[in-house]
Each structure stands twice: as structure tokens, then as C-alpha cells.
Short mmCIF file of C-alpha atoms in Angstrom, two decimals:
data_model
loop_
_atom_site.label_atom_id
_atom_site.label_comp_id
_atom_site.label_asym_id
_atom_site.label_seq_id
_atom_site.Cartn_x
_atom_site.Cartn_y
_atom_site.Cartn_z
CA UNK H 1 18.83 10.92 27.02
CA UNK H 2 20.69 8.83 29.64
CA UNK H 3 20.53 10.15 33.14
CA UNK H 4 22.15 8.90 36.20
CA UNK H 5 20.02 8.58 39.33
CA UNK H 6 21.34 8.49 42.81
CA UNK H 7 22.31 4.91 42.57
CA UNK H 8 24.77 5.78 39.68
CA UNK H 9 22.99 3.54 37.21
CA UNK H 10 21.86 5.03 33.96
CA UNK H 11 18.25 5.37 33.05
CA UNK H 12 17.37 4.91 29.41
CA UNK H 13 14.35 7.12 28.61
CA UNK H 14 11.92 6.07 25.96
CA UNK H 15 11.87 9.27 24.04
CA UNK H 16 13.70 11.03 21.17
CA UNK H 17 16.18 12.57 23.56
CA UNK H 18 17.88 9.27 24.13
CA UNK H 19 20.73 9.03 21.68
CA UNK H 20 20.79 5.20 21.79
CA UNK H 21 17.13 5.11 20.72
CA UNK H 22 17.15 8.02 18.39
CA UNK H 23 20.49 7.40 16.64
CA UNK H 24 22.10 4.05 17.32
CA UNK H 25 18.91 2.08 16.90
CA UNK H 26 18.26 3.60 13.44
CA UNK H 27 21.65 2.34 12.05
CA UNK H 28 21.63 -0.83 14.03
CA UNK H 29 18.80 -2.46 12.05
CA UNK H 30 19.17 -5.33 9.74
CA UNK H 31 20.02 -3.44 6.59
CA UNK H 32 21.44 0.06 7.35
CA UNK H 33 25.08 -0.93 8.22
CA UNK H 34 25.22 -3.02 5.09
CA UNK H 35 24.07 -0.06 2.97
CA UNK H 36 26.42 2.25 4.59
CA UNK H 37 29.41 -0.06 4.03
CA UNK H 38 28.33 -0.74 0.49
CA UNK H 39 28.48 3.11 -0.16
CA UNK H 40 32.03 3.24 1.40
CA UNK H 41 33.10 2.04 -2.00
CA UNK H 42 31.67 5.26 -3.63
CA UNK H 43 28.48 6.39 -5.16
CA UNK H 44 26.26 3.66 -6.49
CA UNK H 45 22.90 3.04 -8.24
CA UNK H 46 19.76 1.40 -6.73
CA UNK H 47 19.98 -1.85 -8.69
CA UNK H 48 23.66 -2.18 -8.08
CA UNK H 49 23.14 -1.79 -4.21
CA UNK H 50 20.40 -4.39 -4.46
CA UNK H 51 22.54 -6.88 -6.28
CA UNK H 52 25.49 -6.27 -3.82
CA UNK H 53 23.33 -6.73 -0.62
CA UNK H 54 22.10 -10.22 -0.80
CA UNK H 55 18.56 -10.88 0.59
CA UNK H 56 17.36 -7.31 0.63
CA UNK H 57 14.03 -6.69 -1.10
CA UNK H 58 13.46 -3.69 -3.32
CA UNK H 59 10.97 -2.36 -0.79
CA UNK H 60 13.31 -2.69 2.14
CA UNK H 61 16.28 -1.09 0.17
CA UNK H 62 14.00 1.89 -0.79
CA UNK H 63 12.81 2.43 2.77
CA UNK H 64 16.33 2.00 4.20
CA UNK H 65 17.83 4.41 1.81
CA UNK H 66 15.05 6.98 2.57
CA UNK H 67 15.71 6.59 6.36
CA UNK H 68 19.41 7.00 5.86
CA UNK H 69 18.81 10.04 3.70
CA UNK H 70 16.41 11.49 6.33
CA UNK H 71 19.06 11.02 8.91
CA UNK H 72 21.63 12.66 6.92
CA UNK H 73 24.00 9.72 6.20
CA UNK H 74 23.06 9.32 2.52
CA UNK H 75 22.68 11.77 -0.35
CA UNK H 76 20.43 10.93 -3.23
CA UNK H 77 21.04 12.61 -6.60
CA UNK H 78 18.62 12.42 -9.45
CA UNK H 79 20.01 13.14 -12.87
CA UNK H 80 17.52 14.47 -15.50
CA UNK H 81 18.02 11.75 -18.09
CA UNK H 82 15.84 9.36 -19.88
CA UNK H 83 15.60 7.02 -18.20
CA UNK H 84 16.03 8.83 -14.94
CA UNK H 85 19.44 8.03 -13.31
CA UNK H 86 19.50 8.07 -9.54
CA UNK H 87 22.70 7.55 -7.45
CA UNK H 88 23.34 7.32 -3.77
CA UNK H 89 26.55 8.36 -1.91
CA UNK H 90 27.57 8.90 1.69
CA UNK H 91 27.34 12.43 3.03
CA UNK H 92 30.20 13.76 5.14
CA UNK H 93 28.24 12.65 8.24
CA UNK H 94 27.84 9.17 6.63
CA UNK H 95 31.59 8.85 6.02
CA UNK H 96 32.17 9.99 9.64
CA UNK H 97 29.89 7.42 11.18
CA UNK H 98 31.36 4.37 9.27
CA UNK H 99 34.75 4.95 10.88
CA UNK H 100 33.74 3.99 14.41
CA UNK H 101 31.34 1.40 12.94
CA UNK H 102 34.21 -0.19 11.15
CA UNK H 103 35.65 -1.03 14.61
CA UNK H 104 32.36 -2.94 15.42
CA UNK H 105 32.53 -4.74 12.05
CA UNK H 106 36.28 -5.86 12.75
CA UNK H 107 35.20 -6.86 16.25
CA UNK H 108 32.23 -9.01 14.89
CA UNK H 109 34.60 -10.72 12.41
CA UNK H 110 37.10 -11.52 15.16
CA UNK H 111 34.41 -12.66 17.54
CA UNK H 112 31.91 -14.46 15.25
CA UNK H 113 33.17 -17.97 16.05
CA UNK H 114 32.97 -17.34 19.80
CA UNK H 115 29.52 -15.87 19.60
CA UNK H 116 28.42 -18.95 17.55
CA UNK H 117 29.87 -21.25 20.12
CA UNK H 118 28.20 -19.35 22.87
CA UNK H 119 24.84 -19.56 21.18
CA UNK H 120 25.27 -23.24 20.54
CA UNK H 121 26.16 -23.86 24.09
CA UNK H 122 23.25 -21.78 25.46
CA UNK H 123 20.78 -23.55 23.00
CA UNK H 124 22.15 -26.97 24.10
CA UNK H 125 21.81 -26.19 27.82
CA UNK H 126 18.38 -24.46 27.45
CA UNK H 127 16.73 -27.07 25.09
#
């Protein structure tokens, strides 16, 4: 958890009580947001998700889906068919979290060019 010492500056503790480390870092990895936003379109199967998220490996998709399921954002449904059918969908909490994250995605789209320019400027000045 973040605590404010006498100087009025927050301290970010390195433990599970810190919401930034415990929650935000989990969804802020390379693949979680992409999977969450892919599932905004509705339930989907593993191979369909893999084809829609370019560059993700089977192993990474499996692990990230498990992590999202563990955190309560994604629900995994196994249908007793031959072959087995598995579908993933957002839980209520998953639907809730994508709302504020959408603002971040919009902001990223609006500022992508400025960020690229800042990076180029920094790289040129620090080469």
C-alpha cells in the first residue's frame, strides 16, 4: 500500500499490499491488455485469440489467460465435447476494468506520435 510519510511524499512498499504492484502491474504487462480488449468483443476460443493478437506465442497466451483467470478478469468455460471446446470471456470484474483502461488506450492513441518524437529526440541527444 502507498503510505504518506511526514514529507507528504508517497512510499511504495514492495509487498502484496501495494495496489500498484499487486493489481496494476499484473494487467500492465505486454499481453494482458491486448487479451482483455480482444475479449471485449465477446467470448472467444484460444486459437482465435492467438490469431487476433499478433506476435503472442501459444505458451504466453496460455500463461496470460491463466493469470487473468486467477485474478478474476477472465472466465474459462470447458464444454464436454469431442474435441474439447474451451471458451474465454470477461467476467463482470473484467468488463469493469476495461472501462478505465479504455481511457488509457485512447490517450495512448492520441499521444503515440508525441511519444515517438520524444524518444527520437532523447535517443539523438543521448547517443
